[in-house]
mmCIF file of C-alpha atoms (C1' of nucleotides) in Angstrom:
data_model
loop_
_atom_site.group_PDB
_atom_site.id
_atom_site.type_symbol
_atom_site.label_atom_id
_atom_site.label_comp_id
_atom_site.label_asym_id
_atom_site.label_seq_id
_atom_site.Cartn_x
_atom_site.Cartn_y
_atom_site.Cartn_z
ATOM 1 C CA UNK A 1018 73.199 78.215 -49.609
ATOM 2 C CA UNK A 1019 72.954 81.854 -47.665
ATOM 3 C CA UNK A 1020 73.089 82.963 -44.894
ATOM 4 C CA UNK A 1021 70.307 84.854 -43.188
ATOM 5 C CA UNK A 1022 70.928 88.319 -42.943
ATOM 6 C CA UNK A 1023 67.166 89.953 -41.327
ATOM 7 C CA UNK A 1024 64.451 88.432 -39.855
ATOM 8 C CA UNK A 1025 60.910 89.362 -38.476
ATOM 9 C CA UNK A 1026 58.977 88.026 -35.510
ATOM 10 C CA UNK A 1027 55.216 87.142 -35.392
ATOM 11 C CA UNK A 1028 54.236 86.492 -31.775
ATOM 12 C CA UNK A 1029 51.530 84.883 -29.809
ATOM 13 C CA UNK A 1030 48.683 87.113 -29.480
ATOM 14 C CA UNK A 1031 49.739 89.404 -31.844
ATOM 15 C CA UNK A 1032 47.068 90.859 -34.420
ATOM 16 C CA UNK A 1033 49.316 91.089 -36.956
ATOM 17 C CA UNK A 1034 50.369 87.244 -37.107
ATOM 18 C CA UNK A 1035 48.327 85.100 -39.664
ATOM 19 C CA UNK A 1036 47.850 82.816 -36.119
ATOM 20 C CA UNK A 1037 46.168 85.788 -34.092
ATOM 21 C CA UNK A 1038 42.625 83.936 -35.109
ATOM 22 C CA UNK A 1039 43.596 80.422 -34.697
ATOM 23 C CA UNK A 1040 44.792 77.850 -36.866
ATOM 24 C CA UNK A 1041 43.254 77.980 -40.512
ATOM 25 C CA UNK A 1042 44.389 75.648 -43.215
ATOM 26 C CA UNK A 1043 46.668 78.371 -44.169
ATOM 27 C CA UNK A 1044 48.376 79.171 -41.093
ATOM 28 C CA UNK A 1045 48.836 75.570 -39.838
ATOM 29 C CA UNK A 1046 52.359 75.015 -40.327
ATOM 30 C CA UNK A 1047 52.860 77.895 -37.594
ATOM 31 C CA UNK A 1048 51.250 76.187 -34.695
ATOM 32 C CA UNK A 1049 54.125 72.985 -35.310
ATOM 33 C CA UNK A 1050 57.122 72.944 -32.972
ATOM 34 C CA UNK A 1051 59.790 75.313 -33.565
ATOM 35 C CA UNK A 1052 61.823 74.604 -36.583
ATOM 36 C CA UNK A 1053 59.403 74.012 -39.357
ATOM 37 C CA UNK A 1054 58.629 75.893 -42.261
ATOM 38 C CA UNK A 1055 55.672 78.099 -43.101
ATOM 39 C CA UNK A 1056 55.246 79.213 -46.737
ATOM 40 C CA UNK A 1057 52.568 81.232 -48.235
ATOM 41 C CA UNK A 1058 51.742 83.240 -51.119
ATOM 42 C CA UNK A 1059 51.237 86.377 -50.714
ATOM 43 C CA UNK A 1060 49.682 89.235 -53.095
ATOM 44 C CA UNK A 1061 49.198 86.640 -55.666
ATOM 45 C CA UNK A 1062 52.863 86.679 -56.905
ATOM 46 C CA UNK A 1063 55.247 85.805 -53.999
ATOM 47 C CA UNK A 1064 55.891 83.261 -51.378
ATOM 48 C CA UNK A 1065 57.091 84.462 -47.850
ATOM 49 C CA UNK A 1066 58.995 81.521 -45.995
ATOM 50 C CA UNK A 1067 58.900 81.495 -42.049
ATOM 51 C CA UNK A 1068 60.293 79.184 -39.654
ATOM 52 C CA UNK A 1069 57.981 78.397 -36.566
ATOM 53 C CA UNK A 1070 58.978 79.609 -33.599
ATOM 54 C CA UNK A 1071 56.943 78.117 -30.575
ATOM 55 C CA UNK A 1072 55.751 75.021 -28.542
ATOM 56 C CA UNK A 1073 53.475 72.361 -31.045
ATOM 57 C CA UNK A 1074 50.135 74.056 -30.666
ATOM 58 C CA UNK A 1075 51.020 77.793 -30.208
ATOM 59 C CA UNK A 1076 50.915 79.959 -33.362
ATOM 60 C CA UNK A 1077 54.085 81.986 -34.249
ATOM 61 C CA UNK A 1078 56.691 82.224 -36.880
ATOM 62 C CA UNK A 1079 59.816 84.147 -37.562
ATOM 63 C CA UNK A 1080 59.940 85.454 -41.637
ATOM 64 C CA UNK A 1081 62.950 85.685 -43.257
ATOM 65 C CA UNK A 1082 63.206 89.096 -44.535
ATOM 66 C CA UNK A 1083 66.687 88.975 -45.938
ATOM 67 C CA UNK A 1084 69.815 86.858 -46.584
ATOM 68 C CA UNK A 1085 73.644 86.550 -48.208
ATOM 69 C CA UNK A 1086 73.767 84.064 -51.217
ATOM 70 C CA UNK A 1087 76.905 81.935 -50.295
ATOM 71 C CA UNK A 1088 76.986 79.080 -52.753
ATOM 72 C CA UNK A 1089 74.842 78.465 -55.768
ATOM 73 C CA UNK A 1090 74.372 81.692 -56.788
ATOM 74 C CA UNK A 1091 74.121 80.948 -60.364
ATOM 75 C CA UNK A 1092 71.179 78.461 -59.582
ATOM 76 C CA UNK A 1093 69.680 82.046 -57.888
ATOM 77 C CA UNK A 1094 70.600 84.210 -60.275
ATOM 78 C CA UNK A 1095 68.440 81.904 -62.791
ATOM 79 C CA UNK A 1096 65.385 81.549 -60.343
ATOM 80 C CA UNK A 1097 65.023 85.027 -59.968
ATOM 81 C CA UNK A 1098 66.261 86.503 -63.402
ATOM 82 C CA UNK A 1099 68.642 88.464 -61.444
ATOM 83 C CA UNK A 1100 72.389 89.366 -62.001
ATOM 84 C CA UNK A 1101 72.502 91.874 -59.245
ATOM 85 C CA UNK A 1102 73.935 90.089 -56.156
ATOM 86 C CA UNK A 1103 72.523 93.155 -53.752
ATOM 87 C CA UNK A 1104 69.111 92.516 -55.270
ATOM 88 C CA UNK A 1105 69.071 88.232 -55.406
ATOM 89 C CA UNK A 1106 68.023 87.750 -51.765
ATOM 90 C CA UNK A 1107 66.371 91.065 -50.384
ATOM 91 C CA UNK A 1108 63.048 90.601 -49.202
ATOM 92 C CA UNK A 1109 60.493 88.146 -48.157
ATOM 93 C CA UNK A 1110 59.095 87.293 -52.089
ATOM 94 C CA UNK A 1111 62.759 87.441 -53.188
ATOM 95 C CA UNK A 1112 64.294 85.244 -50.873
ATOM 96 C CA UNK A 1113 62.033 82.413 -51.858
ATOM 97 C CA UNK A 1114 62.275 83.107 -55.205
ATOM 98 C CA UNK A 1115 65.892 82.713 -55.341
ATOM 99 C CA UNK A 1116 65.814 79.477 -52.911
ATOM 100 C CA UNK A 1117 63.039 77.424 -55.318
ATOM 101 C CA UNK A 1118 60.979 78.038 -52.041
ATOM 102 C CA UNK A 1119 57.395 77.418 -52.837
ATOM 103 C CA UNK A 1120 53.742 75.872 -50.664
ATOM 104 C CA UNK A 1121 55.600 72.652 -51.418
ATOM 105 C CA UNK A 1122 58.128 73.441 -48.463
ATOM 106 C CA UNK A 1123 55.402 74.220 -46.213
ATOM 107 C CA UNK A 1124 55.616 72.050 -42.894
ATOM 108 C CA UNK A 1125 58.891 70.658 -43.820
ATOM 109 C CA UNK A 1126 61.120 70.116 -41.005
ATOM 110 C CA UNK A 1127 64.097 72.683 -41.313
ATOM 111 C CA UNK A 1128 66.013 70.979 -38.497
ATOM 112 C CA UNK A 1129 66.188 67.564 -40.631
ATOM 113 C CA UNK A 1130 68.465 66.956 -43.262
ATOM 114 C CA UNK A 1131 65.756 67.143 -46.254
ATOM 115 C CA UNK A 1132 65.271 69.663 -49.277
ATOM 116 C CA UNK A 1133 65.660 72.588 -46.695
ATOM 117 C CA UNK A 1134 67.164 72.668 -43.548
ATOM 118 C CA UNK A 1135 69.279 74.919 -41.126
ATOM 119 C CA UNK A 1136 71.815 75.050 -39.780
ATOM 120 C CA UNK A 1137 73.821 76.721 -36.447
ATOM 121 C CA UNK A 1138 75.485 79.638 -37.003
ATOM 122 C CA UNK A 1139 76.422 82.441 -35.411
ATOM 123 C CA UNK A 1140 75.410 83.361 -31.540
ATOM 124 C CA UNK A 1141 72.903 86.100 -30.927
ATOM 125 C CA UNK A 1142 74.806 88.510 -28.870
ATOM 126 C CA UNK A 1143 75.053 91.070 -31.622
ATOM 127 C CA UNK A 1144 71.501 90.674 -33.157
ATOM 128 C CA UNK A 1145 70.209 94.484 -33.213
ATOM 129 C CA UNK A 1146 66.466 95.107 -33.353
ATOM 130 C CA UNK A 1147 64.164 97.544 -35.288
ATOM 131 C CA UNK A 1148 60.295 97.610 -35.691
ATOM 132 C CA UNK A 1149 58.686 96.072 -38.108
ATOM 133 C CA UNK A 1150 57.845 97.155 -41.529
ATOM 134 C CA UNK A 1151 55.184 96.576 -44.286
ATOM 135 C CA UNK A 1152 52.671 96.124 -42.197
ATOM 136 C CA UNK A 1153 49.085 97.664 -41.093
ATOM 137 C CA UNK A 1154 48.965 96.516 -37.875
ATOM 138 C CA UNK A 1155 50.940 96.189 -34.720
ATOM 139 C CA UNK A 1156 54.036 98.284 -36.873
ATOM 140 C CA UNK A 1157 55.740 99.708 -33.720
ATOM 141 C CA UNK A 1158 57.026 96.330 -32.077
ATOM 142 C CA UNK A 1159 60.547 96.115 -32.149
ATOM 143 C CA UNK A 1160 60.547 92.579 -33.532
ATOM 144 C CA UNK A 1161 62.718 92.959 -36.681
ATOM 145 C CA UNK A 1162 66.155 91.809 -36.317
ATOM 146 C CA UNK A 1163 69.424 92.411 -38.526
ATOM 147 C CA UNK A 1164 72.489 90.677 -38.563
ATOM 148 C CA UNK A 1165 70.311 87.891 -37.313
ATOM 149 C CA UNK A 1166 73.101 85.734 -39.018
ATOM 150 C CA UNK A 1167 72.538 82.338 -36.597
ATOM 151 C CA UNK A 1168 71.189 80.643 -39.431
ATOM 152 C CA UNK A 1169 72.427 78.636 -42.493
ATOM 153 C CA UNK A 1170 69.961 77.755 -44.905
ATOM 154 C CA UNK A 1171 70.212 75.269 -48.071
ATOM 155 C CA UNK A 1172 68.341 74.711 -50.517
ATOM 156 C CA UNK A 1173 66.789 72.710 -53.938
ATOM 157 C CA UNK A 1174 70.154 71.959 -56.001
ATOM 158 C CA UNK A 1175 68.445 71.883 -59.327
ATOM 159 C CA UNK A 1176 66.194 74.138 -61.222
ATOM 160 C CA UNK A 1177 62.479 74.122 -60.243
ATOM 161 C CA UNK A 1178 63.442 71.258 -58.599
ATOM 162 C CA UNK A 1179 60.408 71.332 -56.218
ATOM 163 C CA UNK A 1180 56.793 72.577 -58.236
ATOM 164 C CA UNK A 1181 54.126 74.065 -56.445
ATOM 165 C "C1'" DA B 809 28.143 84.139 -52.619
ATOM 166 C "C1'" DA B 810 30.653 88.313 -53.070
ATOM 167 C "C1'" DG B 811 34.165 91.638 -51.636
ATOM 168 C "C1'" DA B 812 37.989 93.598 -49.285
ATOM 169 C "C1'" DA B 813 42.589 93.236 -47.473
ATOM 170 C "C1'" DG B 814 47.282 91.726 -47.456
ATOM 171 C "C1'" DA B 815 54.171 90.139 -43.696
ATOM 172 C "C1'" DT B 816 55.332 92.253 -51.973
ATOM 173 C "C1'" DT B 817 57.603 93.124 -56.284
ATOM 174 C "C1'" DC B 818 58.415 95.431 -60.494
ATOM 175 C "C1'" DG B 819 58.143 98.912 -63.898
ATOM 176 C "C1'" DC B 820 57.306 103.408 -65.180
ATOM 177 C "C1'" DT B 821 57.290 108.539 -64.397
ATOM 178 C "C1'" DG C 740 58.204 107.552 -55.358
ATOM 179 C "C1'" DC C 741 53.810 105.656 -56.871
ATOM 180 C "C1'" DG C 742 50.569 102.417 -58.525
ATOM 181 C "C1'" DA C 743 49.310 98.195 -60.935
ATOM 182 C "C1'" DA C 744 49.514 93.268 -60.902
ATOM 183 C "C1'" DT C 745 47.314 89.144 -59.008
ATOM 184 C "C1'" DC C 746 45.128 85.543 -55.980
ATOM 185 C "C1'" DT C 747 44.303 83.388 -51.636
ATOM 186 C "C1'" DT C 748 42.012 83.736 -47.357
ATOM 187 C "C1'" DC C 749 38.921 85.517 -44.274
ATOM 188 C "C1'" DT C 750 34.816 88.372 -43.354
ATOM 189 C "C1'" DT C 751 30.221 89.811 -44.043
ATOM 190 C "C1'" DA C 752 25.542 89.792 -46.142
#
DNA sequence: AAGAAGATTCGCT
DNA sequence: GCGAATCTTCTTA
């Protein structure tokens, strides 16, 4: 379990969403109703999970950038090979990593009790915003978010317990 | 059918 | 700090 530390938003009608040309086999988990998860691999060697953000049939998804490990950090620690706590769950490819997060989560409902869900945290009032980062397009929008800590996310008990 | 780009990570200098 | 690794998806010929 962790808590979600930093976020990033990908908007309607924003070029540098994976939705900003429509819905591809790829991208379709982001045009589902708010709540469900969209996982992809990116660069060849890391998955980036997002939670969908809009009405069914509008493309957007907020990626979780960074979290706390809370419980089952040893399960983490031997996902990701890691023994440094600062390290376990900080960035996109990371965060998935230590979570057993893989294209097997995509589309899942996080807002059901199933292999990965969410749950209510903390209120937004002292969310603070920077722009984005990584990116090649669209960089300036202020549409990253730290502290975003509103979230509780669990995952996969076991080792591997969900394949690609 | 082929090629470039990409919301990253890790290791080495 | 920089560059390679690595592969899927979309674009272009």
């Amino acid at each position: 379990m962790v808590r979600i530390v930093e976020t990033e938003a990908y908007v309607p009608g924003d070029a540098a969403s994976h939705a900003f040309r429509g819905e591809t086999a790829r991208n379709r988990s982001m045009f589902l109703r708010r709540g469900h998860a969209y996982v992809y691999v990116i660069y060849g060697r890391s998955y980036c999970l997002n939670v969908s953000s809009e009405t069914p049939g509008v493309g957007a998804a907020v990626l979780l950038r960074a979290a706390e490990p809370l419980a089952g950090v040893e399960l983490m620690e031997a996902r990701r090979a890691c023994h440094d706590g600062r390290l376990l769950c900080s960035g996109p490819g990371r965060l998935a990593r230590a979570l057993g997060v893989t294209r097997w989560h995509d589309a899942l409902d996080l807002c059901a009790r199933g292999p990965l869900w969410l749950a209510a945290g903390r209120p937004p009032e002292a969310i603070g915003t920077s722009v984005r980062i990584g990116l090649t397009r669209e960089a300036a929008r202020p549409l990253r978010f730290f502290d975003a800590a509103s979230l509780v996310l669990s995952g996969p008990r076991r080792l591997n317990e969900h394949k690609p």
